[in-house]
Amino acid sequence: MLVGHQPKDFLLAVSGLTVSFDGFRAVNDLSFYVEENEIRVIIGPNGAGKTTVLDLICGKTKATAGSIQFRGKELTKMRENEIVQAGVGRKFQTPSVFEDLTVLENLEISFPRGRSVFGSLTFDRDATVKERIEEIAEIIFLRDRLNTYAALLSHGQKQWLEIGMLLIQSPDLLMLDEPVAGMSVSERAKTAELLNRIIRDRSVLVIEHDMKFVEDIAHKVTVLHQGQILSEGTMERVKNDPKVIEVYLGH
């Protein structure tokens, strides 16, 4: 931990996090801290424990030991839906948009007021909702596609739509698992632009293999190897770390 800082000083404070599956430690005594308005990228070879870390933060997997504090709240004691309500949004590798709905409808059903059954039944597309949908659609480059069915979007546009479906819920921490996998070069550049734009209001935690994309977005990089931190710092520092070159970048 940074000297003089307490976990509550950070947006997200992961301390001594461990999870074992049948005796195998997928994440082993892991500690790292994410600040407000930061883009943190986690990289590392396959099997390093990257996705497991996101699973632990969002409550999909329960920790064997350790602490995950988000704005001072202990997430390890909370259920998945409570973690979402606390302000943590998670996007998985494969886009899960509703293909038979339009872009507008996908964003509308993600709007927080529609989350409960009662909220969905009484949901009204008022001026506030319309304004918010248009604002998000602009951010995710889909303003002119609001009435397009999601099935007709490109792979990259579906990824942006899913990011938009999370953004409309106003999370304080957005977690993305390989957001640019399968994207064209121009889509990757626009995704970097999108992420750099949205951190004015939140922090983003990204898992990624595309090193050019990591260079374009990362404020800080954490390199995982066998469930532990191998190296951490700026992309420049990590890229030139002999341990990282040997274990990861050299391959």
Coordinates of C-alpha atoms in Angstrom, one line a residue:
M1 CA 0.0 0.0 0.0
L2 CA 1.1 3.6 -0.6
V3 CA 2.7 5.0 2.6
G4 CA 0.2 7.1 4.5
H5 CA -2.8 5.9 2.6
Q6 CA -5.6 3.8 4.0
P7 CA -7.9 1.5 1.9
K8 CA -10.7 4.1 2.3
D9 CA -8.6 6.7 0.5
F10 CA -9.0 4.7 -2.8
L11 CA -12.0 4.0 -4.9
L12 CA -11.1 0.3 -4.8
A13 CA -8.8 -1.4 -2.3
V14 CA -8.0 -5.1 -2.8
S15 CA -6.0 -6.5 0.1
G16 CA -4.6 -10.0 0.6
L17 CA -7.1 -11.4 -1.8
T18 CA -7.0 -15.2 -2.2
V19 CA -9.2 -17.8 -3.9
S20 CA -8.5 -21.5 -4.1
F21 CA -10.3 -24.0 -6.3
D22 CA -9.7 -27.6 -5.1
G23 CA -6.4 -26.6 -3.5
F24 CA -5.2 -24.6 -6.5
R25 CA -4.7 -20.9 -5.7
A26 CA -6.0 -19.0 -8.7
V27 CA -5.4 -15.7 -6.9
N28 CA -2.8 -15.6 -4.2
D29 CA -2.5 -12.9 -1.6
L30 CA -3.2 -10.1 -4.1
S31 CA -3.2 -6.4 -3.2
F32 CA -3.7 -3.4 -5.4
Y33 CA -5.5 -0.1 -5.3
V34 CA -7.5 1.9 -7.9
E35 CA -7.9 5.6 -7.6
E36 CA -10.7 7.9 -8.7
N37 CA -10.8 8.6 -12.5
E38 CA -8.1 6.0 -13.2
I39 CA -7.9 3.5 -16.0
R40 CA -6.2 0.5 -14.6
V41 CA -5.3 -2.4 -17.0
I42 CA -4.5 -5.9 -15.8
I43 CA -2.4 -7.9 -18.2
G44 CA -0.7 -11.3 -18.0
P45 CA -0.4 -14.7 -19.6
N46 CA -3.4 -17.0 -19.9
G47 CA -4.2 -18.6 -16.5
A48 CA -2.7 -15.7 -14.6
G49 CA -6.0 -15.1 -12.7
K50 CA -7.1 -11.9 -14.5
T51 CA -10.8 -12.8 -15.1
T52 CA -10.9 -14.4 -11.6
V53 CA -10.0 -11.1 -10.1
L54 CA -13.0 -9.4 -11.8
D55 CA -15.2 -12.4 -10.8
L56 CA -14.2 -11.8 -7.1
I57 CA -14.8 -8.0 -7.3
C58 CA -18.3 -8.4 -8.8
G59 CA -19.2 -11.3 -6.4
K60 CA -19.5 -14.0 -9.0
T61 CA -16.8 -15.9 -7.1
K62 CA -16.4 -15.8 -3.4
A63 CA -12.9 -15.1 -1.9
T64 CA -11.2 -17.7 0.3
A65 CA -9.4 -14.9 2.2
G66 CA -8.7 -11.1 1.9
S67 CA -10.7 -7.9 1.5
I68 CA -12.2 -5.9 -1.4
Q69 CA -13.2 -2.4 -0.3
F70 CA -15.1 -0.2 -2.6
R71 CA -15.7 3.4 -1.3
G72 CA -15.1 1.9 2.1
K73 CA -17.7 -0.9 1.7
E74 CA -16.6 -4.5 2.1
L75 CA -17.7 -6.2 -1.2
T76 CA -16.8 -9.8 -0.1
K77 CA -19.8 -9.8 2.3
M78 CA -22.2 -8.6 -0.4
R79 CA -24.3 -10.4 -3.0
E80 CA -23.8 -9.7 -6.7
N81 CA -26.9 -7.5 -7.1
E82 CA -25.9 -5.4 -4.0
I83 CA -22.4 -4.9 -5.5
V84 CA -24.1 -3.6 -8.7
Q85 CA -26.2 -1.2 -6.7
A86 CA -23.1 0.0 -4.8
G87 CA -21.8 1.2 -8.2
V88 CA -19.7 -1.6 -9.8
G89 CA -20.6 -2.5 -13.4
R90 CA -19.1 -5.5 -15.2
K91 CA -18.9 -6.3 -18.9
F92 CA -17.9 -9.9 -19.9
Q93 CA -15.9 -10.9 -23.0
T94 CA -18.9 -11.7 -25.2
P95 CA -21.3 -8.9 -25.8
S96 CA -24.7 -9.7 -24.3
V97 CA -27.0 -7.2 -25.9
F98 CA -30.7 -7.9 -26.8
E99 CA -30.4 -8.4 -30.6
D100 CA -34.1 -8.3 -31.3
L101 CA -34.3 -4.8 -29.7
T102 CA -33.1 -1.5 -31.1
V103 CA -30.2 0.4 -29.6
L104 CA -32.6 2.8 -28.0
E105 CA -34.6 -0.1 -26.4
N106 CA -31.4 -1.8 -25.1
L107 CA -30.4 1.4 -23.4
E108 CA -33.9 2.1 -22.1
I109 CA -34.3 -1.3 -20.4
S110 CA -30.9 -0.8 -18.7
F111 CA -32.0 2.6 -17.3
P112 CA -31.9 2.2 -13.4
R113 CA -35.6 3.0 -12.9
G114 CA -36.6 -0.1 -14.9
R115 CA -34.6 -2.5 -12.8
S116 CA -37.3 -3.8 -10.4
V117 CA -40.4 -5.6 -11.7
F118 CA -42.5 -2.7 -10.4
G119 CA -40.2 -0.2 -12.0
S120 CA -40.4 -2.0 -15.3
L121 CA -44.2 -2.0 -15.2
T122 CA -44.5 1.7 -14.4
F123 CA -41.6 2.8 -16.6
D124 CA -42.2 5.9 -18.6
R125 CA -39.9 7.2 -21.3
D126 CA -40.0 10.7 -20.0
A127 CA -37.7 13.7 -21.0
T128 CA -35.0 12.7 -18.4
V129 CA -34.8 9.1 -19.8
K130 CA -34.7 10.3 -23.4
E131 CA -32.0 12.9 -22.6
R132 CA -29.9 10.3 -20.8
I133 CA -30.2 7.8 -23.6
E134 CA -29.2 10.3 -26.2
E135 CA -26.3 11.4 -24.1
I136 CA -25.0 7.8 -23.7
A137 CA -25.6 7.1 -27.4
E138 CA -23.4 10.0 -28.3
I139 CA -20.6 8.8 -26.0
I140 CA -20.7 5.3 -27.5
F141 CA -20.8 6.5 -31.2
L142 CA -24.4 5.2 -31.7
R143 CA -26.4 8.4 -31.8
D144 CA -27.4 7.9 -35.4
R145 CA -28.2 4.2 -34.8
L146 CA -30.8 4.6 -32.0
N147 CA -33.5 2.9 -34.1
T148 CA -31.2 0.2 -35.5
Y149 CA -31.8 -3.3 -34.2
A150 CA -28.8 -4.6 -32.2
A151 CA -28.5 -7.7 -34.5
L152 CA -27.5 -5.4 -37.4
L153 CA -24.6 -3.7 -35.5
S154 CA -21.0 -4.7 -36.2
H155 CA -19.1 -6.6 -33.5
G156 CA -17.4 -3.4 -32.2
Q157 CA -20.7 -1.5 -32.1
K158 CA -22.3 -4.3 -30.0
Q159 CA -19.4 -4.0 -27.6
W160 CA -20.0 -0.2 -27.4
L161 CA -23.7 -0.7 -26.9
E162 CA -23.0 -3.0 -24.0
I163 CA -20.7 -0.5 -22.5
G164 CA -23.5 2.0 -22.9
M165 CA -26.0 -0.3 -21.1
L166 CA -23.6 -0.2 -18.1
L167 CA -22.9 3.5 -18.4
I168 CA -26.6 4.4 -18.2
Q169 CA -26.6 2.9 -14.7
S170 CA -23.9 5.4 -13.7
P171 CA -21.4 3.0 -12.1
D172 CA -18.4 4.5 -10.3
L173 CA -16.3 1.5 -11.4
L174 CA -16.6 -0.1 -14.8
M175 CA -14.9 -3.4 -15.3
L176 CA -14.3 -4.6 -18.9
D177 CA -12.9 -8.1 -19.9
E178 CA -11.0 -7.8 -23.2
P179 CA -13.2 -5.0 -24.7
V180 CA -11.4 -4.8 -28.1
A181 CA -11.1 -8.5 -28.9
G182 CA -12.3 -9.1 -32.4
M183 CA -12.5 -5.3 -33.2
S184 CA -11.1 -3.6 -36.3
V185 CA -8.2 -1.2 -35.9
S186 CA -10.5 1.9 -36.3
E187 CA -12.9 0.4 -33.7
R188 CA -10.1 -0.2 -31.3
A189 CA -9.0 3.5 -31.6
K190 CA -12.5 4.7 -31.0
T191 CA -12.9 2.4 -28.0
A192 CA -9.7 4.0 -26.5
E193 CA -11.3 7.4 -27.1
L194 CA -14.5 6.2 -25.5
L195 CA -12.7 5.0 -22.3
N196 CA -10.6 8.1 -22.0
R197 CA -13.8 10.2 -22.3
I198 CA -15.8 8.3 -19.6
I199 CA -13.3 8.5 -16.8
R200 CA -14.2 12.0 -16.0
D201 CA -17.0 10.5 -13.8
R202 CA -15.6 7.1 -12.9
S203 CA -12.7 4.6 -12.9
V204 CA -12.3 1.8 -15.3
L205 CA -10.6 -1.6 -14.7
V206 CA -9.7 -3.4 -17.9
I207 CA -8.3 -6.9 -18.8
E208 CA -6.6 -6.8 -22.1
H209 CA -4.1 -8.6 -24.3
D210 CA -3.8 -6.0 -27.1
M211 CA -0.6 -4.1 -26.0
K212 CA -1.1 -1.2 -28.4
F213 CA -4.6 -0.6 -26.9
V214 CA -3.1 -0.8 -23.4
E215 CA -0.6 1.9 -24.3
D216 CA -3.4 4.1 -25.6
I217 CA -5.5 3.9 -22.4
A218 CA -3.6 2.8 -19.3
H219 CA -2.8 5.2 -16.5
K220 CA -1.3 2.2 -14.6
V221 CA -0.7 -1.4 -15.5
T222 CA -0.8 -4.4 -13.2
V223 CA 0.9 -7.6 -14.5
L224 CA -0.4 -10.8 -13.0
H225 CA 1.4 -14.1 -13.1
Q226 CA 0.1 -17.3 -11.3
G227 CA -2.4 -15.2 -9.3
Q228 CA 0.2 -12.7 -8.0
I229 CA 1.5 -9.3 -9.0
L230 CA 4.7 -9.7 -11.1
S231 CA 5.0 -6.0 -11.8
E232 CA 3.1 -2.7 -11.6
G233 CA 3.4 0.8 -12.8
T234 CA 3.3 2.8 -16.0
M235 CA 3.2 0.9 -19.3
E236 CA 6.7 2.1 -20.0
R237 CA 8.0 0.8 -16.7
V238 CA 6.2 -2.6 -17.0
K239 CA 7.2 -3.0 -20.7
N240 CA 10.9 -2.7 -19.7
D241 CA 10.7 -4.9 -16.6
P242 CA 13.0 -8.0 -17.3
K243 CA 10.6 -10.3 -15.3
V244 CA 7.6 -9.2 -17.5
I245 CA 9.6 -9.7 -20.7
E246 CA 10.6 -13.2 -19.6
V247 CA 7.2 -14.3 -18.5
Y248 CA 4.8 -12.5 -20.8
L249 CA 5.9 -10.0 -23.4
G250 CA 8.8 -12.2 -24.6
H251 CA 6.2 -14.7 -25.9

